[in-house]
XYZ file of C-alpha atoms in Angstrom:
720
model
C 9.382 9.964 -2.810
C 10.653 6.183 -2.456
C 10.296 5.197 -6.214
C 11.510 1.071 -7.029
C 11.055 0.092 -10.977
C 10.639 -3.857 -10.899
C 14.086 -3.495 -13.487
C 16.640 -0.600 -13.544
C 17.573 -0.910 -17.245
C 14.119 -1.110 -19.019
C 13.589 -3.352 -22.326
C 14.627 -2.252 -25.528
C 11.146 -2.754 -27.149
C 7.737 -5.036 -27.117
C 9.326 -8.523 -28.476
C 12.146 -7.288 -25.088
C 9.768 -7.135 -22.559
C 8.022 -9.964 -24.164
C 10.477 -12.677 -24.125
C 11.847 -11.658 -20.806
C 8.429 -12.507 -18.652
C 9.120 -9.752 -16.079
C 6.513 -7.297 -15.015
C 7.298 -4.213 -16.621
C 6.701 -1.237 -14.137
C 7.355 0.408 -10.568
C 6.214 1.545 -7.006
C 5.966 4.844 -5.569
C 5.646 5.876 -2.177
C 5.040 9.499 -2.514
C 4.669 10.817 1.053
C 7.813 8.907 2.003
C 11.043 11.628 3.657
C 13.266 10.179 1.389
C 14.283 8.411 -1.756
C 15.100 4.686 -1.707
C 18.358 5.192 -1.268
C 18.086 7.536 2.060
C 18.433 10.414 0.465
C 16.379 13.808 1.108
C 14.692 15.799 -1.449
C 15.969 19.534 -2.077
C 13.412 21.833 -0.320
C 12.884 25.475 -1.911
C 10.053 28.099 -2.336
C 8.126 29.413 -5.635
C 6.781 26.177 -7.087
C 4.433 27.833 -8.886
C 7.070 29.498 -11.327
C 8.805 26.299 -12.079
C 8.683 26.164 -16.054
C 6.363 23.255 -17.583
C 7.044 21.608 -21.062
C 4.272 23.461 -23.654
C 3.528 19.740 -24.921
C 3.126 17.576 -21.953
C 2.715 19.849 -19.524
C 6.023 18.056 -17.145
C 7.875 19.643 -15.313
C 11.361 20.984 -15.964
C 14.177 18.646 -13.871
C 17.643 18.170 -14.436
C 17.823 16.471 -17.084
C 16.171 18.780 -19.597
C 18.882 20.728 -22.083
C 19.212 23.836 -20.726
C 20.547 27.171 -22.937
C 20.220 30.593 -22.416
C 16.675 31.446 -23.629
C 14.850 28.022 -23.792
C 15.068 24.373 -22.465
C 14.269 20.745 -24.025
C 11.956 18.899 -22.171
C 13.676 15.563 -21.072
C 9.955 13.867 -21.664
C 8.988 14.378 -25.400
C 11.800 16.464 -26.867
C 9.715 19.542 -26.804
C 11.938 22.769 -27.220
C 10.343 25.862 -24.339
C 11.299 28.580 -23.810
C 11.974 30.983 -21.231
C 10.512 33.564 -19.626
C 12.579 36.361 -18.407
C 11.736 35.781 -14.814
C 12.968 31.984 -14.984
C 16.100 33.384 -17.156
C 16.745 35.767 -14.605
C 16.763 32.839 -11.812
C 18.263 30.359 -13.667
C 21.490 32.699 -13.968
C 22.271 31.658 -10.239
C 21.601 28.059 -10.660
C 23.005 27.190 -6.584
C 19.384 29.684 -5.596
C 17.144 26.762 -7.376
C 16.132 23.115 -6.285
C 14.875 22.329 -9.206
C 19.017 22.515 -10.524
C 20.427 21.249 -7.873
C 18.619 17.905 -8.004
C 16.117 15.509 -10.094
C 14.152 14.932 -5.920
C 12.232 18.365 -4.856
C 9.701 19.704 -2.833
C 8.395 23.506 -3.306
C 6.278 25.672 -1.279
C 3.417 26.375 -3.008
C 1.243 29.920 -2.718
C -2.257 30.466 -0.977
C -0.857 29.226 2.743
C -3.174 28.797 5.493
C -3.009 29.440 8.763
C -4.601 27.534 11.643
C -5.545 28.908 14.860
C -5.032 26.139 16.906
C -4.221 22.343 15.624
C -5.477 19.669 17.183
C -4.907 16.673 17.381
C -7.681 13.756 18.020
C -9.828 10.992 16.539
C -13.255 11.915 14.992
C -15.172 9.468 16.999
C -17.285 8.081 14.325
C -19.409 5.296 15.654
C -21.628 8.273 18.120
C -25.117 7.502 18.815
C -25.482 11.384 18.559
C -24.008 14.794 18.622
C -21.691 15.695 21.742
C -21.896 19.795 22.330
C -18.405 19.529 24.775
C -18.265 23.653 24.626
C -20.498 24.363 27.196
C -20.083 24.189 31.206
C -22.487 20.640 31.314
C -21.528 18.288 28.147
C -25.220 17.951 26.103
C -26.316 14.966 23.427
C -28.346 14.942 21.053
C -29.972 11.880 19.383
C -30.501 11.931 15.694
C -32.512 8.049 15.027
C -32.782 6.812 11.832
C -36.585 5.613 11.565
C -37.311 2.694 10.084
C -40.516 4.677 8.369
C -38.717 6.522 6.053
C -36.367 4.096 4.564
C -33.453 4.996 7.410
C -33.146 9.060 5.513
C -32.771 11.325 8.858
C -35.877 13.265 9.189
C -33.547 16.526 9.804
C -30.321 17.114 8.433
C -27.375 17.189 11.331
C -26.334 21.003 10.873
C -29.746 21.702 11.694
C -29.466 19.529 14.753
C -26.201 21.166 15.735
C -23.771 23.611 13.208
C -20.676 21.933 12.413
C -18.745 24.936 14.156
C -20.351 24.176 18.007
C -19.698 20.221 17.023
C -16.065 20.688 16.878
C -14.366 21.479 19.931
C -10.492 21.960 20.353
C -9.235 19.064 22.472
C -6.814 21.472 24.506
C -9.581 23.197 26.231
C -11.916 20.493 25.796
C -10.480 17.326 26.802
C -12.569 16.617 30.176
C -15.604 17.283 28.648
C -15.009 15.241 25.689
C -13.995 12.140 27.743
C -16.756 12.517 30.007
C -18.875 12.581 26.262
C -17.467 9.395 25.481
C -18.206 7.661 29.008
C -22.108 7.919 28.216
C -21.771 5.911 25.390
C -23.912 2.542 26.031
C -23.959 -0.578 24.121
C -27.096 -1.010 22.156
C -26.959 -4.960 21.452
C -24.929 -7.586 21.851
C -22.494 -9.709 19.903
C -24.545 -12.713 19.414
C -27.932 -10.474 18.444
C -29.995 -10.936 15.169
C -29.455 -8.964 11.840
C -31.645 -5.969 11.822
C -33.431 -7.313 15.853
C -34.632 -3.957 17.360
C -33.667 -3.219 21.351
C -34.884 -0.933 23.788
C -32.496 1.524 25.066
C -34.606 4.003 27.987
C -37.805 3.568 26.631
C -36.366 4.255 22.967
C -36.688 1.531 20.232
C -33.500 1.278 18.366
C -32.784 -0.020 15.448
C -29.932 -2.054 14.289
C -26.864 -0.845 12.794
C -27.458 1.580 11.066
C -24.024 2.413 9.415
C -24.874 3.816 5.757
C -27.580 6.564 6.872
C -24.788 7.203 9.409
C -21.789 7.645 7.478
C -24.285 8.926 4.289
C -25.615 11.752 6.856
C -21.870 12.478 8.256
C -20.661 12.921 4.821
C -22.852 15.565 4.673
C -22.119 17.092 7.277
C -19.235 17.631 6.835
C -19.092 18.345 3.543
C -21.095 21.997 4.225
C -22.423 23.544 1.033
C -20.563 27.028 2.180
C -17.187 25.243 1.601
C -14.713 23.329 3.351
C -14.490 24.482 6.770
C -11.628 22.400 7.286
C -8.262 21.324 5.677
C -8.888 17.479 6.537
C -12.250 15.614 7.768
C -10.562 12.191 9.188
C -13.235 10.035 10.604
C -12.511 6.625 12.584
C -15.667 4.320 11.615
C -16.005 1.173 14.737
C -17.845 -1.389 13.373
C -18.697 -4.584 15.598
C -20.655 -6.089 12.511
C -22.596 -5.837 9.187
C -24.649 -2.939 9.019
C -28.664 -4.197 8.420
C -30.189 -1.564 8.813
C -31.524 1.277 6.509
C -29.918 2.164 3.355
C -26.218 0.362 2.669
C -27.662 -2.554 4.771
C -26.251 -6.094 3.950
C -27.390 -9.016 3.196
C -25.164 -11.813 5.358
C -27.026 -14.669 4.543
C -24.768 -15.134 1.603
C -22.399 -16.324 3.268
C -22.802 -20.084 4.346
C -23.668 -23.589 3.495
C -26.142 -22.574 0.659
C -22.732 -22.180 -1.372
C -22.047 -26.008 -1.727
C -25.713 -26.945 -2.253
C -25.832 -24.279 -4.992
C -22.472 -25.548 -6.363
C -21.656 -21.769 -6.339
C -17.897 -20.611 -5.660
C -17.744 -19.339 -2.391
C -14.318 -18.149 -3.262
C -15.635 -15.957 -6.606
C -19.382 -15.266 -5.082
C -17.679 -14.099 -1.692
C -15.165 -11.149 -3.171
C -17.211 -8.505 -5.519
C -19.200 -5.968 -3.737
C -23.188 -6.839 -3.250
C -24.024 -3.116 -3.723
C -22.429 0.259 -4.676
C -23.355 2.058 -2.235
C -20.400 2.298 -0.338
C -18.840 3.253 -3.877
C -21.035 6.075 -4.035
C -21.130 7.275 -0.601
C -16.910 7.173 -1.469
C -17.304 9.734 -3.884
C -19.382 11.857 -1.961
C -16.834 11.772 1.156
C -14.158 12.935 -1.884
C -15.731 15.313 -3.301
C -16.233 16.474 0.638
C -12.817 16.201 1.496
C -13.490 13.312 4.235
C -10.936 10.176 4.399
C -12.398 7.616 6.665
C -11.085 4.540 8.402
C -12.762 1.185 8.809
C -12.103 -0.436 11.841
C -14.005 -3.843 11.975
C -14.021 -5.486 15.877
C -16.124 -9.339 14.809
C -15.649 -12.420 14.588
C -18.991 -12.302 12.192
C -19.586 -11.811 8.023
C -19.279 -8.755 7.611
C -18.978 -7.918 3.602
C -15.828 -5.349 3.289
C -15.907 -6.384 0.137
C -18.913 -4.217 0.002
C -17.696 -1.625 2.815
C -13.913 -1.209 1.838
C -14.629 0.720 -1.009
C -15.294 3.643 1.740
C -12.171 3.630 3.561
C -9.753 2.873 0.522
C -11.159 5.571 -2.290
C -10.985 7.586 0.067
C -7.333 7.386 1.179
C -8.201 5.819 4.447
C -7.638 2.291 5.514
C -9.314 -1.144 6.786
C -8.517 -3.064 9.765
C -9.832 -6.301 11.495
C -9.931 -7.434 15.155
C -11.586 -10.975 15.230
C -12.045 -9.848 18.732
C -11.877 -7.729 21.252
C -9.645 -9.557 23.529
C -6.065 -8.913 22.121
C -7.111 -6.292 19.472
C -4.503 -3.658 18.827
C -7.487 -1.143 18.337
C -6.113 1.694 20.981
C -2.082 1.540 19.864
C -3.300 1.379 16.114
C -5.769 4.244 16.580
C -2.431 6.411 18.460
C 0.129 5.708 15.647
C -2.298 6.858 13.041
C -2.952 10.474 14.575
C 0.560 10.858 15.927
C 1.933 10.456 12.221
C 2.529 13.530 9.685
C 0.290 13.231 7.171
C -0.095 14.727 3.825
C -3.577 15.439 2.703
C -5.844 16.761 -0.425
C -3.048 15.221 -2.412
C -2.953 14.954 -6.202
C -0.465 11.902 -8.232
C 0.454 12.323 -11.442
C 2.872 10.201 -13.436
C 4.076 11.285 -16.999
C 6.382 9.594 -19.080
C 8.752 9.716 -21.995
C 6.648 9.337 -25.659
C 7.633 5.427 -26.115
C 6.105 4.390 -23.438
C 3.224 4.704 -21.049
C 1.382 3.367 -17.840
C -1.010 0.435 -18.208
C -2.877 -0.216 -14.935
C -2.468 1.583 -11.674
C -2.675 0.254 -8.133
C -3.696 1.286 -4.983
C -5.683 3.412 -2.569
C -6.809 6.391 -4.136
C -9.873 8.325 -6.465
C -9.313 8.063 -9.828
C -9.960 11.654 -11.445
C -12.403 11.212 -13.945
C -11.507 13.694 -16.310
C -7.009 13.440 -16.421
C -5.756 9.592 -17.278
C -2.894 8.888 -14.759
C -4.080 11.005 -12.336
C -4.974 10.218 -9.252
C -6.719 12.210 -5.906
C -6.031 10.656 -2.190
C -7.801 12.452 0.373
C -5.333 11.198 2.809
C -1.540 9.807 2.781
C 1.217 9.126 5.285
C 4.769 7.903 4.694
C 3.755 4.389 4.335
C 1.340 4.967 1.433
C 2.481 3.017 -1.694
C 1.139 3.062 -5.035
C 2.127 0.924 -8.502
C 2.013 1.318 -11.942
C 2.515 -1.119 -14.988
C 4.019 -0.189 -18.352
C 3.350 -0.586 -22.062
C 5.170 0.732 -25.052
C 3.150 3.337 -27.348
C 4.376 1.407 -30.569
C 5.932 -1.471 -31.892
C 9.144 0.115 -31.739
C 10.081 1.029 -28.439
C 13.150 3.227 -27.616
C 15.195 1.055 -30.500
C 14.858 3.863 -32.957
C 16.437 6.540 -30.648
C 19.941 3.775 -30.427
C 19.910 3.328 -34.583
C 19.796 7.280 -35.300
C 22.520 7.150 -32.220
C 24.342 4.605 -34.205
C 24.411 7.078 -36.978
C 26.214 9.392 -35.587
C 29.731 9.384 -34.227
C 30.193 7.412 -31.728
C 32.664 6.762 -29.447
C 32.230 5.218 -26.054
C 29.911 2.521 -24.907
C 27.955 5.014 -22.910
C 26.266 6.849 -26.311
C 24.737 3.313 -27.522
C 22.131 3.801 -24.563
C 19.515 5.647 -24.978
C 18.183 6.608 -21.383
C 13.896 7.006 -21.050
C 12.848 8.993 -18.537
C 9.977 9.264 -16.355
C 8.833 12.150 -13.936
C 6.067 11.479 -10.945
C 4.037 14.337 -9.533
C 3.182 14.642 -5.996
C 1.104 17.751 -4.860
C -0.462 18.302 -1.064
C -1.135 19.878 1.696
C 0.408 19.609 5.218
C 0.077 20.686 8.798
C 3.363 22.482 9.308
C 4.950 23.203 12.917
C 5.455 27.067 14.022
C 9.683 25.569 14.414
C 9.926 24.956 11.227
C 8.309 27.778 9.664
C 10.779 30.036 12.206
C 13.991 27.514 10.540
C 13.111 29.016 7.620
C 12.275 32.331 8.050
C 9.111 32.290 7.045
C 7.390 33.402 10.707
C 8.640 33.696 13.718
C 8.181 30.733 16.202
C 7.398 33.359 19.056
C 3.367 33.166 17.618
C 2.918 29.427 18.326
C 0.877 28.775 15.039
C 0.780 25.990 12.960
C 0.112 26.268 8.948
C -0.970 25.389 6.463
C 1.479 24.705 3.481
C 0.704 23.064 -0.166
C 3.685 21.884 -1.578
C 4.931 20.204 -4.653
C 6.894 17.143 -4.379
C 8.286 16.011 -7.790
C 10.743 13.155 -8.512
C 12.671 12.597 -12.371
C 13.831 9.667 -12.761
C 15.875 8.383 -16.006
C 16.413 4.852 -16.766
C 19.017 3.417 -19.623
C 17.557 0.438 -21.660
C 18.803 -3.251 -21.760
C 20.688 -4.288 -24.659
C 19.883 -8.357 -23.813
C 17.755 -10.242 -22.358
C 20.891 -11.036 -19.533
C 21.165 -7.239 -19.264
C 17.627 -6.883 -18.808
C 17.482 -10.046 -15.912
C 20.441 -8.986 -13.265
C 18.540 -5.790 -13.107
C 15.363 -7.315 -11.879
C 14.264 -6.049 -8.443
C 12.412 -9.117 -6.636
C 10.470 -7.090 -4.352
C 8.874 -4.379 -7.016
C 8.356 -7.875 -9.119
C 6.561 -9.486 -6.151
C 4.291 -6.023 -5.244
C 3.405 -5.898 -9.047
C 2.423 -9.716 -8.973
C 0.199 -9.118 -5.841
C -2.142 -6.668 -7.118
C -1.985 -8.717 -10.639
C -3.512 -11.552 -8.861
C -5.340 -9.656 -6.698
C -7.074 -7.904 -9.668
C -7.330 -11.470 -11.075
C -9.177 -13.146 -7.650
C -11.874 -10.185 -7.521
C -13.107 -10.493 -11.316
C -12.511 -14.664 -11.484
C -11.885 -16.313 -8.084
C -9.245 -17.239 -5.919
C -8.917 -20.074 -8.014
C -7.705 -18.043 -11.276
C -5.522 -15.735 -9.264
C -3.910 -19.154 -8.842
C -3.961 -20.214 -11.747
C -2.237 -16.817 -13.123
C 0.494 -16.539 -10.768
C 2.073 -20.269 -11.179
C 1.729 -19.457 -14.232
C 3.653 -16.862 -14.422
C 6.225 -18.523 -12.549
C 6.042 -21.126 -15.128
C 6.326 -18.478 -17.893
C 9.528 -16.945 -16.741
C 11.209 -19.988 -16.311
C 10.517 -20.937 -20.001
C 12.014 -17.749 -20.900
C 14.951 -17.253 -18.511
C 16.720 -21.334 -19.858
C 15.804 -20.477 -23.298
C 18.059 -17.278 -22.618
C 20.195 -19.100 -21.477
C 20.239 -22.311 -24.355
C 18.559 -24.742 -22.025
C 16.021 -24.433 -23.810
C 16.288 -24.381 -27.535
C 13.064 -24.279 -30.951
C 13.939 -26.636 -33.719
C 11.075 -27.128 -36.828
C 8.421 -25.614 -34.539
C 9.029 -27.610 -31.895
C 10.951 -27.339 -28.438
C 14.067 -29.357 -26.968
C 15.703 -29.638 -24.054
C 19.727 -28.781 -24.300
C 20.572 -29.175 -20.759
C 19.388 -29.488 -17.450
C 16.736 -27.273 -17.069
C 17.439 -24.048 -14.593
C 14.210 -24.146 -12.504
C 16.567 -21.979 -9.620
C 18.066 -19.568 -11.868
C 21.408 -20.266 -10.730
C 22.719 -18.061 -13.693
C 21.210 -14.648 -12.446
C 21.312 -13.823 -8.515
C 18.278 -11.390 -8.919
C 15.549 -13.714 -9.993
C 16.558 -16.265 -7.861
C 14.241 -15.469 -4.814
C 11.172 -15.026 -7.066
C 10.308 -19.125 -6.997
C 10.265 -18.886 -2.549
C 8.678 -15.775 -2.843
C 5.614 -17.772 -5.690
C 5.442 -20.418 -3.795
C 4.896 -18.292 -0.367
C 2.560 -16.306 -2.191
C 0.510 -19.630 -3.324
C 0.694 -20.955 0.712
C -0.647 -17.190 2.074
C -3.627 -16.659 3.341
C -4.496 -14.329 0.494
C -4.706 -17.083 -2.387
C -5.842 -20.077 -0.060
C -9.191 -21.390 -0.898
C -12.449 -20.785 0.908
C -13.359 -24.953 1.835
C -9.670 -24.408 3.258
C -11.389 -22.416 6.703
C -10.018 -18.396 5.263
C -13.332 -16.178 5.586
C -13.932 -14.187 3.434
C -13.614 -10.669 5.284
C -10.242 -11.694 6.275
C -9.162 -11.989 2.611
C -10.865 -8.820 1.487
C -8.611 -7.414 5.080
C -5.052 -8.740 3.301
C -6.104 -7.796 -0.760
C -6.464 -3.981 1.244
C -3.462 -4.366 3.386
C -1.173 -5.846 0.412
C -2.508 -3.674 -2.087
C -0.942 -0.473 0.543
C 2.240 -1.913 1.389
C 5.883 -0.712 -0.245
C 7.518 -3.619 -1.506
C 10.082 -4.516 1.459
C 6.807 -4.784 3.803
C 4.924 -6.409 1.648
C 8.069 -9.121 1.144
C 7.583 -9.446 4.721
C 3.981 -10.129 5.028
C 4.803 -12.959 2.434
C 7.810 -14.298 3.238
C 8.526 -13.492 6.649
C 11.918 -13.200 8.335
C 13.703 -15.527 10.735
C 16.174 -15.037 12.482
C 17.801 -16.838 15.503
C 19.949 -15.691 18.608
C 22.135 -17.191 21.000
C 21.217 -15.195 24.194
C 18.356 -12.092 24.355
C 21.784 -10.128 23.577
C 23.597 -12.081 21.528
C 22.721 -12.648 17.562
C 23.708 -16.012 15.931
C 21.998 -16.072 12.395
C 20.643 -13.245 10.433
C 18.441 -15.476 8.180
C 17.041 -19.255 8.198
C 14.192 -20.920 6.134
C 11.301 -21.048 6.578
C 11.883 -24.485 7.984
C 12.039 -27.178 10.932
C 14.790 -28.509 9.446
C 16.530 -24.882 9.270
C 15.310 -24.545 13.311
C 16.859 -28.356 14.268
C 20.134 -27.877 12.203
C 21.001 -24.279 13.309
C 21.645 -25.485 17.080
C 20.586 -21.844 18.469
C 17.860 -21.566 20.972
C 16.661 -18.543 20.264
C 14.243 -17.432 16.980
C 12.721 -14.150 15.944
C 10.135 -14.333 13.431
C 8.745 -10.880 11.513
C 5.615 -11.929 9.742
C 5.133 -8.186 9.635
C 1.240 -8.377 11.243
C 3.009 -10.859 14.247
C 6.213 -11.181 15.639
C 7.233 -14.181 16.883
C 9.891 -15.556 19.783
C 10.148 -18.716 19.840
C 12.414 -20.632 22.447
C 13.320 -24.063 21.757
C 12.610 -27.027 23.684
C 15.759 -27.656 24.067
C 16.998 -23.790 25.102
C 18.628 -23.840 28.217
C 15.704 -23.016 31.166
C 18.508 -19.798 33.034
C 18.258 -18.295 29.696
C 15.379 -14.661 30.922
C 12.159 -15.511 28.894
C 10.261 -13.471 28.300
C 13.358 -11.964 27.161
C 13.748 -8.374 29.168
C 13.272 -5.175 28.177
C 16.306 -4.218 28.440
C 18.250 -6.475 25.828
C 18.962 -6.908 22.046
C 16.128 -8.157 20.779
C 13.553 -6.128 22.535
C 15.351 -3.291 21.059
C 14.691 -4.723 17.936
C 11.555 -5.493 18.559
C 10.321 -1.896 19.552
C 12.436 -0.938 16.427
C 9.961 -2.788 14.572
C 6.826 -1.841 16.319
C 7.652 1.652 15.494
C 8.050 2.234 11.764
C 5.248 -0.400 11.614
C 2.234 1.211 9.251
C -0.058 -1.806 12.299
C 0.588 -2.371 15.356
C 1.419 -5.998 14.990
C 0.561 -8.918 17.601
C 3.548 -9.830 20.108
C 3.835 -13.318 21.044
C 6.460 -15.036 23.145
C 6.212 -18.940 23.264
C 8.434 -21.601 24.519
C 8.729 -25.179 22.262
C 7.148 -28.109 24.435
C 5.159 -26.076 26.389
C 3.579 -23.604 24.868
C 0.701 -23.679 22.083
C 3.449 -22.976 18.917
C 0.798 -23.530 16.157
C 1.318 -19.362 15.735
C 4.846 -20.029 15.256
C 4.920 -23.299 13.123
C 2.277 -21.905 10.366
C 5.158 -19.645 9.249
C 7.586 -22.947 8.736
C 6.174 -23.063 4.795
C 8.647 -24.493 3.371
C 7.682 -27.977 4.217
C 4.095 -27.318 3.100
C 2.210 -28.469 0.054
C 1.575 -25.899 -1.812
C -1.696 -26.612 -2.317
C -3.180 -26.581 1.343
C -3.195 -30.304 2.368
C -0.410 -29.691 5.186
C 2.578 -31.585 5.642
C 3.275 -33.900 2.982
C 6.363 -37.276 2.772
C 8.642 -34.356 0.838
C 9.212 -31.209 1.253
C 6.600 -28.617 -0.008
C 9.028 -26.212 -1.775
C 11.542 -29.023 -3.056
C 9.198 -30.504 -4.785
C 7.012 -27.399 -5.813
C 10.025 -26.348 -7.587
C 10.805 -30.388 -9.171
C 7.170 -30.361 -10.703
C 7.982 -26.513 -12.663
C 9.934 -28.427 -15.778
C 6.967 -30.762 -16.438
C 4.902 -27.558 -16.496
C 7.134 -26.103 -18.465
C 7.420 -28.402 -20.808
C 3.463 -28.904 -21.196
C 3.923 -24.368 -21.853
C 6.174 -24.879 -24.347
C 3.441 -27.232 -26.165
């Protein structure tokens, strides 16, 4: 479980938080195998025996004060008694994970065993049900009839019982492959919406996606209870659903918005129907995770479809065409990863502050605050929270109490706040792991389902002043919270409002920073500049990357305007992708990493700014750009023709590329370009520092430089 806070020292009270201009919150990647410092949790058993606070229900942890009979909760301070069993347990602290580490992973009781563990894709884009367990594969079609308003004439359970439909891959792989070969296209990519087609003499409708998914969720969520630990559906779409329940009207995408005077950036982002959001609730209830793979270049209204995937714990993928689609690789990687499922995520804090907004691909608990349900969670999935103070005093009242005591060291001046993240989940455990724990003989050869409880308790000090707070800033989590904030603003008020919010935040941060360092002073109700305004945060290295990151985010297609050619479906895809990335990956996606090589086996410079000037001045012949979704290898037009192109598979550059592809949640596209011979547009589009921030292309002056030069005027307007 990796946790990264925007500041490692928390503001001491609301006034300090307001004066800083820095977002206060954190990101959490709950199923990450290690923490942000590459430390693994302490593993143990009997998670159900872990003591809990009678007041706030937090779990006992290493920050709690413990005596022989009782313990004080580190979050709320409540004194709790210990049971006789706990007293005996904690008399041998070296045997208890919760006494050894603040990061623990404990096994819970009520495990179940799998007779067979199958790793396969549940094909959700099938026209019918396949019985592949008999000697001859049989397909049973259930038609979505137009005269029944898309309601299936018969339940799938009545067509084929679920346990008959599900088949072990190990024994039925060949027959499953044969069944997949029977799939035939019922439509062309260019067909008109809602048009019927004839297949084998039977009139077929359009894309009845809503009816199919509704029937499938009901099918998998049997009234007899879950017959599986996790149902994962891969749903493939070649265009918008246009038949039956959940059909989408794609006519809202077009030139008519210009004639009607509507803001396309605002009008095309909200969902046009609650059908798929309601269906997501059904999927969550049934324990079904849905991943949507849209392979299309036509408007599909992912703004409406996305809820079915992100709220059920799935992912949304968009591929513009079939030629260079990475769909097979993405699907293979997803099936190869270890997953946690049937997860519950809970954040608790000290009484002085509380979670505000929570962000991520989850389903909020309808009854309890700050409890999120996640059907399926991999080691990349990341969630974010921002914080608010619970009162106007903040942490300062505790500092005052400490000052009234006899203080002998600086340590006593700092109040420590605490927060605790609990992640309860189920995981498939292979027999060799069970054998190593002494829980089962490896000869049994069975996988087991294990319920686990992962807990991370963190302690944060308080900043003594603004300089102290600024020095503790972590720019990448700050970027994560900014991205979540502008996505939310864009969805509610349009992209233009999202851009204004982001720009205004940088202006306010710059103003507050300069005020803190006395470059701006107030006198008689007005402000005056006492020195050259510092827009690069030269006195605070931790803040220095933020201006460049804001500029890059404004240049990103996430916040570019509709009239600049940004497809609304692609914007929705970016929103879904960016809102689930851990901070370092998001940093790559917003501001790519550009490095250079002297040869494919010899690195030159570890980092360059994203500008043509950097390419020219470095003198390096080979450049490698990591933009998260795209990896580009660019050979300069002046590179020695004897250099091997593309780079050999056994060279250092290729090894770096392969490592990045393996460690990524999606399969990035890999392109090789020789300058002056190949089209370099894909590579050059990422050289953003010489592009205008408003998207008007190259300017007469450097884009990022002129962007910074405009900040002081905006600061003065803000001060007025």
